[in-house]
Amino acid sequence: MDLSEFEADNSVSCRLASAIPDVCKTQDCCLGIDEAGRGPVLGPMVYGICFCPVSKKEDLKNLKLADSKTLTEEQREDLFLKLDEAKSFVGWALQILSPNTISTSMLQRSKYNLNALSHDAAIGLVQFVLDSGVQLKELFVDTVGPAAKYQEKLSQRFPGVEVTVCPKADSLFPIVSAASICAKVARDHAVKSWTFPEDMGELDTNYGSGYPNDPKTKAWLLKYLDPVFGYPQFVRFSWSTAQTLLDSKAVPVHWDDDEEDGEKAAARQNNTSMLSYFKASAQQSDSRTPHRFFTERRLQSLHTL
Amino acid sequence: MTSSNCGVTTLRLDSQTERASVHLLPCEIEYDGAAEVSQFFTATIKDRKHEKTVSFRGRGLKGQEVICPQGYSGLVLREVNKPGSDQEDRNVKVSSVFQKFTYWNLETLPNSDDGIVMAMAWPDLADAVSVLHFLQ
Amino acid sequence: MTTKKKRTPHSQNDRWVVIAADSAVEPAKKEDSDPTFVRLRNPSTDAASLYLLGSGDGQLYEVKAFNEDFHSWFIGQTVQRDGRLLFVTPMDPLYLLLPYLIKASKEGKFQPVEQVVMDEDFPACTRLLSCTRALASLHHVAEEKDVGRQKFHRYSQQRTLDWLQKKAERTVKALRKRDLSVGEGVKSSTYVRVKHEPEAQAEDFLRYAHGLLSEYISEDLSRALHKHLQLPEISIPKAAEPPSKKRKLSDQPVEAGDDYTKFNSHDFARKNLLEDSANVRIVTCHPVLGSSAVPSDHSATQEDECSSEDPGKGRQNRDEEHVCLLQPQGQSGKKMSLRMMSGKLFAFCAFDINKK
């Protein structure tokens, strides 16, 4: 799997896709969606879709696909090669959400949670396939969240497509298994070949599975904690594992939208200058209030250096 | 009051100075001292289509360069030989100089309404308001 | 997910990021001393402020800090917690000499300036007389007499006002050049705008310039300059006032230029609360409390107050809070909550009267 496009800038999201098989543009198709790397505190999360004509479901079954989690890394690689060999009727596409995208989205001023992020990635991929001319009729989605709500969301978004959202879809439907294999292979590659944009010097890449409860991962997070910057972008800052470590071991950093300073954030949204101006004048009611030229520019005289 | 007003701080200009890359961040970092700025921060700045982006502690920042007004320079002053009591005279030296710096907003695009951009207009206006000009 | 830690107070720092006029840090010539930061009496506040005297005390600079919450610096390979940015800009030493001349003028006689510029709280003030041409420019603010080789001075308000007027004109030019928005002050009904727009705009610029210059002079002189510049007064009409006990509005009429121009109207404009604020007039003004005084056509209710946004004062001070109907030209009007404190007028928030 060639990830060079993502590796060129692994701070942002990236979409990778196979060629669209011609047969998918003329025949009714089914499409499976699955994700890989949702839980880990390290590396990207990958959304994968796989699609083929409904008539080719049996051919897909013959590839002996299974849920990627039940397979070894080697088996997954083999199966991905088989999928690639079947490119005359099977297509795939991936959305790689970089850990930096995950961190900055989830920690955004107006929070963008992981579910919304995931749904948007999935919807984006389906739309991409539709835009490419695939005759999409059936959609199978594996989910960890509430299935009914997600199913309704997708059905509304893609009228005319029969949507099935259910847990364990990756073991029930071969097309979802195929999607899960694509996603997992991409995630494994991305983690293994991660090039740190930071200058990390001699780096120990023994970070284990990346899951927060993996002792190797924990040890790595402790070892590479920087007191000012926290972590390289490879780490998802929005994970509580990372946050907890930062809270106890890194220097405190305060933002204007921190809960502690929520008053400030409210002031910013309403009328910052007015309020701070008022506060200032209340404090020094005896002296003259500075001209608005200075208050607007946050400029003040100094009493001492 | 009386004694504290006497104290003067001499700005010593005899020292060696270096050029420094300077960034104004949209957060308060409770720390003064050495940090791996170039390794973690500068190395990850993306400069595309007039838009600088970077992230700090998992938060997305957007940045813009600010150039010192004409006739002005950026200086970093550092106190040297800090006296034990506040009665004594103090000394500061210029530890680094800069002609431009980058200021970073949390998520929002830098614009002319940003406090720091507005504040940079002060030297130009100060010239008219408060400078000694010889009339006629 | 955000850090919920309380900010710890910041102790004394030993580094400062400064934007300084190049002349302030030019290497000293020969035996001249290095530049020094000194504390001198701020003519506007009468309290200590920080200034810089250039090499050999040749030039005076003022020091202002850009100080906004939630900033820190990266400087090279270091972090500096203090996110302030200091500005060191040249300043006319006459501003700092003036209060001493004015104080001495009470005696009414000509005196050697060295005897006048003395301050036991701020002994460094005598160094102002070493500034290049500080002595030579004293005639802008004082009458001069030569007796033998000795020069004697006596403060002249007329000269000072003429000198300040020239400063104001210079400032107006600079403001125009920078295209700074100056004309967003709220206008009251006692001041009906009958002039043509360019003229009115010229007045806004002059009012703004006066406000800026007032940062460098005493309140008395600021008032005198206001008259000298022939800036129209702005005050709240007494008629609209209720028979309230605390009649601060009538006790202390709001001074034009001193207060109105200080409205942070920038924020109003940004929020489109006052679309064309240059044409806004206060047509009525009454306190929130005291229903007897509330005109029937637009009565004020609790919802109107927005006093919850006031961080400092509770509702017990409501008798100082006033609701005004602002009337932009050609529009139905906006309401605005105003508050008097220490005789100064504050605009709180504006809200669309049509929403009621």
Short mmCIF file of C-alpha atoms in Angstrom, two decimals, chain C:
data_model
loop_
_atom_site.label_atom_id
_atom_site.label_comp_id
_atom_site.label_asym_id
_atom_site.label_seq_id
_atom_site.Cartn_x
_atom_site.Cartn_y
_atom_site.Cartn_z
CA MET C 1 -10.40 18.20 27.98
CA THR C 2 -9.01 21.63 28.64
CA THR C 3 -6.61 22.22 31.47
CA LYS C 4 -8.57 23.17 34.51
CA LYS C 5 -5.63 24.24 36.58
CA LYS C 6 -5.77 27.62 38.18
CA ARG C 7 -3.25 30.09 36.94
CA THR C 8 -0.55 30.69 39.49
CA PRO C 9 0.43 34.30 40.00
CA HIS C 10 3.37 35.39 37.97
CA SER C 11 6.39 36.43 39.99
CA GLN C 12 8.89 39.07 38.99
CA ASN C 13 10.36 38.40 35.58
CA ASP C 14 13.83 39.22 34.37
CA ARG C 15 13.18 39.42 30.64
CA TRP C 16 11.20 41.83 28.54
CA VAL C 17 10.27 41.84 24.86
CA VAL C 18 10.48 45.38 23.57
CA ILE C 19 9.85 47.29 20.37
CA ALA C 20 12.09 50.34 20.74
CA ALA C 21 12.89 53.35 18.63
CA ASP C 22 16.35 52.75 17.18
CA SER C 23 17.50 56.09 18.58
CA ALA C 24 16.80 54.85 22.10
CA VAL C 25 19.45 52.17 21.91
CA GLU C 26 22.09 53.83 19.79
CA PRO C 27 25.45 53.23 21.44
CA ALA C 28 26.45 56.03 23.75
CA LYS C 29 28.90 58.62 22.46
CA LYS C 30 32.20 58.98 24.31
CA GLU C 31 31.61 59.61 27.99
CA ASP C 32 27.84 59.62 27.70
CA SER C 33 26.04 57.30 30.03
CA ASP C 34 23.99 54.35 28.83
CA PRO C 35 20.22 54.78 28.52
CA THR C 36 18.30 54.39 31.77
CA PHE C 37 14.79 53.46 32.72
CA VAL C 38 13.52 55.97 35.27
CA ARG C 39 10.31 56.55 37.11
CA LEU C 40 8.85 59.99 36.70
CA ARG C 41 5.62 61.70 37.59
CA ASN C 42 3.02 60.96 34.93
CA PRO C 43 1.37 64.32 34.18
CA SER C 44 -1.98 62.70 33.49
CA THR C 45 -2.23 60.49 36.59
CA ASP C 46 0.16 62.35 38.90
CA ALA C 47 1.53 58.90 39.81
CA ALA C 48 4.76 57.14 38.86
CA SER C 49 5.19 55.85 35.34
CA LEU C 50 8.15 54.29 33.65
CA TYR C 51 10.14 56.29 31.09
CA LEU C 52 13.46 55.86 29.38
CA LEU C 53 16.15 58.49 29.07
CA GLY C 54 18.41 57.88 26.07
CA SER C 55 22.20 57.96 26.14
CA GLY C 56 23.44 61.00 28.01
CA ASP C 57 19.81 61.89 28.86
CA GLY C 58 19.58 63.32 25.33
CA GLN C 59 16.09 62.13 24.58
CA LEU C 60 13.00 61.08 26.54
CA TYR C 61 10.98 57.97 25.71
CA GLU C 62 7.76 56.69 27.12
CA VAL C 63 7.19 53.04 27.84
CA LYS C 64 3.84 51.39 27.15
CA ALA C 65 3.03 47.70 27.33
CA PHE C 66 0.73 45.71 25.11
CA ASN C 67 -0.85 43.58 27.80
CA GLU C 68 -3.49 41.09 26.76
CA ASP C 69 -4.41 37.97 28.68
CA PHE C 70 -3.18 34.57 27.58
CA HIS C 71 0.09 35.23 25.83
CA SER C 72 3.61 33.93 26.20
CA TRP C 73 6.69 34.17 24.01
CA PHE C 74 9.03 31.75 22.36
CA ILE C 75 12.36 33.53 22.04
CA GLY C 76 14.96 31.41 20.31
CA GLN C 77 15.17 28.19 22.30
CA THR C 78 13.40 29.58 25.34
CA VAL C 79 9.93 30.23 26.71
CA GLN C 80 9.02 33.50 28.31
CA ARG C 81 5.83 33.39 30.30
CA ASP C 82 5.26 37.14 30.35
CA GLY C 83 3.48 37.76 27.05
CA ARG C 84 3.61 41.53 27.17
CA LEU C 85 5.19 43.56 24.41
CA LEU C 86 6.75 46.83 25.52
CA PHE C 87 6.86 49.87 23.26
CA VAL C 88 9.56 52.48 23.76
CA THR C 89 8.60 55.57 21.78
CA PRO C 90 10.07 59.10 21.77
CA MET C 91 8.26 61.65 23.88
CA ASP C 92 8.37 65.40 24.25
CA PRO C 93 9.93 66.18 27.65
CA LEU C 94 7.81 69.32 27.85
CA TYR C 95 4.85 67.14 28.80
CA LEU C 96 6.67 66.06 31.94
CA LEU C 97 8.06 69.53 32.67
CA LEU C 98 4.67 71.22 32.38
CA PRO C 99 3.24 70.13 35.77
CA TYR C 100 6.25 71.65 37.54
CA LEU C 101 5.93 74.92 35.62
CA ILE C 102 2.20 75.04 36.32
CA LYS C 103 2.75 74.39 40.01
CA ALA C 104 5.37 77.15 40.22
CA SER C 105 3.14 79.60 38.35
CA LYS C 106 0.89 79.83 41.41
CA GLU C 107 3.53 82.21 42.74
CA GLY C 108 3.15 84.30 39.62
CA LYS C 109 6.76 85.21 39.16
CA PHE C 110 9.52 84.38 36.73
CA GLN C 111 11.87 81.73 38.06
CA PRO C 112 14.91 79.81 36.87
CA VAL C 113 13.59 76.52 35.59
CA GLU C 114 16.20 74.61 37.63
CA GLN C 115 14.47 75.87 40.78
CA VAL C 116 11.09 74.81 39.51
CA VAL C 117 11.77 71.31 38.23
CA MET C 118 12.37 69.60 41.54
CA ASP C 119 10.52 66.68 43.06
CA GLU C 120 11.58 64.80 46.13
CA ASP C 121 9.41 61.86 45.09
CA PHE C 122 10.97 61.78 41.64
CA PRO C 123 14.50 63.17 41.88
CA ALA C 124 15.27 62.00 38.33
CA CYS C 125 13.00 64.74 37.01
CA THR C 126 15.92 67.18 36.88
CA ARG C 127 17.46 65.03 34.18
CA LEU C 128 14.62 66.08 31.88
CA LEU C 129 16.35 69.45 31.59
CA SER C 130 19.32 67.74 29.95
CA CYS C 131 17.20 66.52 27.07
CA THR C 132 18.27 67.99 23.77
CA ARG C 133 16.55 71.31 23.26
CA ALA C 134 14.21 70.83 26.23
CA LEU C 135 15.35 74.21 27.52
CA ALA C 136 15.20 75.73 24.07
CA SER C 137 11.57 74.64 23.67
CA LEU C 138 10.35 75.98 27.01
CA HIS C 139 9.10 79.11 25.25
CA HIS C 140 6.24 77.01 23.83
CA VAL C 141 4.74 76.75 27.30
CA ALA C 142 6.25 79.67 29.22
CA GLU C 143 7.23 83.29 28.92
CA GLU C 144 10.94 83.87 29.02
CA LYS C 145 13.05 86.61 30.49
CA ASP C 146 16.78 87.01 30.24
CA VAL C 147 18.49 88.65 33.14
CA GLY C 148 22.15 88.74 32.44
CA ARG C 149 23.17 85.24 31.54
CA GLN C 150 20.34 83.67 33.48
CA LYS C 151 17.03 82.67 31.90
CA PHE C 152 13.78 83.01 33.87
CA HIS C 153 10.49 81.38 32.97
CA ARG C 154 6.86 81.77 33.87
CA TYR C 155 4.16 79.32 32.78
CA SER C 156 1.78 80.65 30.17
CA GLN C 157 -1.46 78.82 29.63
CA GLN C 158 -2.08 80.72 26.41
CA ARG C 159 1.24 79.59 24.95
CA THR C 160 0.66 76.06 26.19
CA LEU C 161 -2.76 75.85 24.61
CA ASP C 162 -1.42 77.17 21.30
CA TRP C 163 1.35 74.61 21.48
CA LEU C 164 -1.10 71.81 22.32
CA GLN C 165 -3.34 72.93 19.49
CA LYS C 166 -0.48 72.43 17.06
CA LYS C 167 0.08 69.00 18.54
CA ALA C 168 -3.63 68.28 18.10
CA GLU C 169 -3.45 69.35 14.46
CA ARG C 170 -0.45 67.11 13.89
CA THR C 171 -2.29 64.25 15.54
CA VAL C 172 -5.36 64.79 13.38
CA LYS C 173 -3.14 64.59 10.31
CA ALA C 174 -1.60 61.36 11.55
CA LEU C 175 -5.03 59.93 12.36
CA ARG C 176 -6.32 60.78 8.91
CA LYS C 177 -3.26 59.28 7.30
CA ARG C 178 -3.77 56.06 9.21
CA ASP C 179 -7.47 56.11 8.42
CA LEU C 180 -8.24 55.37 12.04
CA SER C 181 -11.88 55.16 12.91
CA VAL C 182 -12.58 58.01 15.25
CA GLY C 183 -16.18 59.03 14.61
CA GLU C 184 -18.12 56.40 16.41
CA GLY C 185 -18.85 58.25 19.59
CA VAL C 186 -22.48 58.42 20.59
CA LYS C 187 -24.03 61.83 20.22
CA SER C 188 -26.63 63.20 22.53
CA SER C 189 -29.72 65.11 21.63
CA THR C 190 -28.49 68.33 23.17
CA TYR C 191 -25.91 68.32 20.48
CA VAL C 192 -27.85 68.27 17.26
CA ARG C 193 -25.70 67.72 14.31
CA VAL C 194 -26.44 70.35 11.75
CA LYS C 195 -23.07 70.57 10.11
CA HIS C 196 -22.15 68.91 6.87
CA GLU C 197 -20.50 65.53 7.10
CA PRO C 198 -16.87 66.48 6.31
CA GLU C 199 -17.08 69.14 8.96
CA ALA C 200 -18.57 66.75 11.47
CA GLN C 201 -15.86 64.27 10.65
CA ALA C 202 -13.21 66.91 11.21
CA GLU C 203 -14.69 67.45 14.62
CA ASP C 204 -14.54 63.73 15.40
CA PHE C 205 -10.87 63.67 14.49
CA LEU C 206 -10.15 66.70 16.64
CA ARG C 207 -12.10 65.20 19.54
CA TYR C 208 -10.11 62.00 19.23
CA ALA C 209 -6.83 63.90 19.06
CA HIS C 210 -7.85 65.82 22.16
CA GLY C 211 -8.51 62.53 23.91
CA LEU C 212 -5.07 61.26 23.00
CA LEU C 213 -3.31 64.44 24.09
CA SER C 214 -5.22 64.33 27.36
CA GLU C 215 -3.13 61.26 28.21
CA TYR C 216 -0.19 63.63 28.56
CA ILE C 217 -1.66 66.54 30.46
CA SER C 218 -3.57 67.17 33.65
CA GLU C 219 -7.34 67.01 33.79
CA ASP C 220 -7.56 70.79 34.21
CA LEU C 221 -5.41 71.43 31.19
CA SER C 222 -7.37 68.85 29.23
CA ARG C 223 -10.56 70.77 29.98
CA ALA C 224 -8.97 74.06 28.99
CA LEU C 225 -7.70 72.53 25.78
CA HIS C 226 -11.17 71.23 25.04
CA LYS C 227 -12.49 74.80 25.19
CA HIS C 228 -9.52 76.13 23.29
CA LEU C 229 -10.15 73.68 20.45
CA GLN C 230 -13.79 74.81 20.47
CA LEU C 231 -15.07 71.28 20.73
CA PRO C 232 -18.81 71.25 21.44
CA GLU C 233 -19.83 69.94 24.82
CA ILE C 234 -21.87 66.80 25.02
CA SER C 235 -24.19 66.26 27.92
CA ILE C 236 -27.22 64.25 28.86
CA PRO C 237 -30.44 66.23 28.86
CA LYS C 238 -31.64 66.92 32.37
CA ALA C 239 -35.26 66.87 31.37
CA ALA C 240 -35.28 63.13 30.85
CA GLU C 241 -34.15 62.53 34.39
CA PRO C 242 -36.38 61.31 37.17
CA PRO C 243 -36.46 62.87 40.61
CA SER C 244 -33.94 60.29 41.80
CA LYS C 245 -31.88 60.68 44.96
CA LYS C 246 -28.59 60.03 43.29
CA ARG C 247 -28.63 62.55 40.55
CA LYS C 248 -25.18 62.02 39.26
CA LEU C 249 -26.20 62.87 35.76
CA SER C 250 -27.07 66.39 36.65
CA ASP C 251 -24.40 66.80 39.28
CA GLN C 252 -21.60 66.03 36.99
CA PRO C 253 -22.36 66.60 33.36
CA VAL C 254 -20.38 64.28 31.20
CA GLU C 255 -17.55 66.03 29.51
CA ALA C 256 -17.25 65.72 25.83
CA GLY C 257 -14.08 64.17 24.61
CA ASP C 258 -13.32 62.91 28.03
CA ASP C 259 -15.94 60.29 28.11
CA TYR C 260 -17.99 59.86 25.05
CA THR C 261 -15.05 59.43 22.81
CA LYS C 262 -13.80 56.70 25.07
CA PHE C 263 -16.68 54.42 24.30
CA ASN C 264 -15.38 51.30 22.83
CA SER C 265 -17.54 51.85 19.87
CA HIS C 266 -15.33 49.58 17.87
CA ASP C 267 -17.14 46.72 19.50
CA PHE C 268 -20.51 48.13 18.74
CA ALA C 269 -19.60 48.44 15.14
CA ARG C 270 -18.23 44.93 15.07
CA LYS C 271 -21.43 43.54 16.43
CA ASN C 272 -23.52 45.65 14.10
CA LEU C 273 -25.42 46.97 17.05
CA LEU C 274 -25.09 50.45 15.84
CA GLU C 275 -24.84 50.21 12.11
CA ASP C 276 -24.27 53.86 11.53
CA SER C 277 -23.27 55.08 14.88
CA ALA C 278 -22.08 58.42 13.62
CA ASN C 279 -25.70 59.23 13.11
CA VAL C 280 -27.01 57.84 16.34
CA ARG C 281 -28.60 60.18 18.81
CA ILE C 282 -29.77 59.58 22.31
CA VAL C 283 -33.34 60.72 22.28
CA THR C 284 -34.34 59.66 25.74
CA CYS C 285 -32.48 58.61 28.80
CA HIS C 286 -33.95 57.36 32.01
CA PRO C 287 -32.93 55.07 34.84
CA VAL C 288 -33.96 51.46 34.85
CA LEU C 289 -35.36 51.77 38.32
CA GLY C 290 -38.11 54.16 39.20
CA SER C 291 -41.00 53.20 37.01
CA SER C 292 -42.54 56.63 37.41
CA ALA C 293 -39.89 58.05 35.17
CA VAL C 294 -40.28 55.50 32.45
CA PRO C 295 -41.91 56.96 29.39
CA SER C 296 -44.88 54.91 28.34
CA ASP C 297 -43.92 54.29 24.75
CA HIS C 298 -40.81 52.29 25.51
CA SER C 299 -40.89 51.15 29.07
CA ALA C 300 -37.91 49.43 30.52
CA THR C 301 -38.23 46.00 32.00
CA GLN C 302 -35.89 43.71 33.83
CA GLU C 303 -35.07 41.99 30.58
CA ASP C 304 -33.82 45.23 29.18
CA GLU C 305 -31.12 45.79 31.68
CA CYS C 306 -28.37 43.38 30.75
CA SER C 307 -26.93 44.30 34.10
CA SER C 308 -25.91 40.69 34.63
CA GLU C 309 -23.00 41.42 32.35
CA ASP C 310 -21.72 43.85 34.85
CA PRO C 311 -19.07 41.97 36.77
CA GLY C 312 -18.50 44.47 39.49
CA LYS C 313 -21.78 45.90 40.59
CA GLY C 314 -24.95 44.21 41.64
CA ARG C 315 -28.45 45.33 41.16
CA GLN C 316 -28.48 47.50 44.23
CA ASN C 317 -26.83 50.14 42.14
CA ARG C 318 -29.50 50.07 39.59
CA ASP C 319 -30.46 53.63 40.27
CA GLU C 320 -27.29 54.56 38.50
CA GLU C 321 -28.20 52.57 35.48
CA HIS C 322 -30.05 54.15 32.65
CA VAL C 323 -31.74 52.96 29.58
CA CYS C 324 -31.48 55.13 26.55
CA LEU C 325 -33.26 55.00 23.32
CA LEU C 326 -30.75 55.50 20.61
CA GLN C 327 -32.02 56.54 17.29
CA PRO C 328 -29.95 55.89 14.24
CA GLN C 329 -31.11 57.97 11.32
CA GLY C 330 -33.90 56.33 9.41
CA GLN C 331 -34.21 53.46 11.82
CA SER C 332 -36.61 52.59 14.54
CA GLY C 333 -34.02 52.73 17.27
CA LYS C 334 -31.86 50.71 19.60
CA LYS C 335 -31.87 50.68 23.32
CA MET C 336 -28.75 50.87 25.31
CA SER C 337 -28.08 50.47 28.95
CA LEU C 338 -25.87 53.19 30.37
CA ARG C 339 -24.28 53.40 33.77
CA MET C 340 -22.85 56.27 35.67
CA MET C 341 -19.84 55.69 37.83
CA SER C 342 -17.76 58.40 39.35
CA GLY C 343 -19.48 60.80 37.08
CA LYS C 344 -18.38 58.92 34.00
CA LEU C 345 -20.77 57.42 31.57
CA PHE C 346 -20.51 53.83 30.46
CA ALA C 347 -22.43 52.17 27.72
CA PHE C 348 -23.24 48.63 28.58
CA CYS C 349 -24.95 46.85 25.85
CA ALA C 350 -27.29 47.70 23.09
CA PHE C 351 -30.25 45.66 22.08
CA ASP C 352 -32.84 45.95 19.42
CA ILE C 353 -35.88 47.67 20.71
CA ASN C 354 -37.99 45.86 18.14
CA LYS C 355 -37.30 42.54 19.83
CA LYS C 356 -39.56 43.46 22.70
#
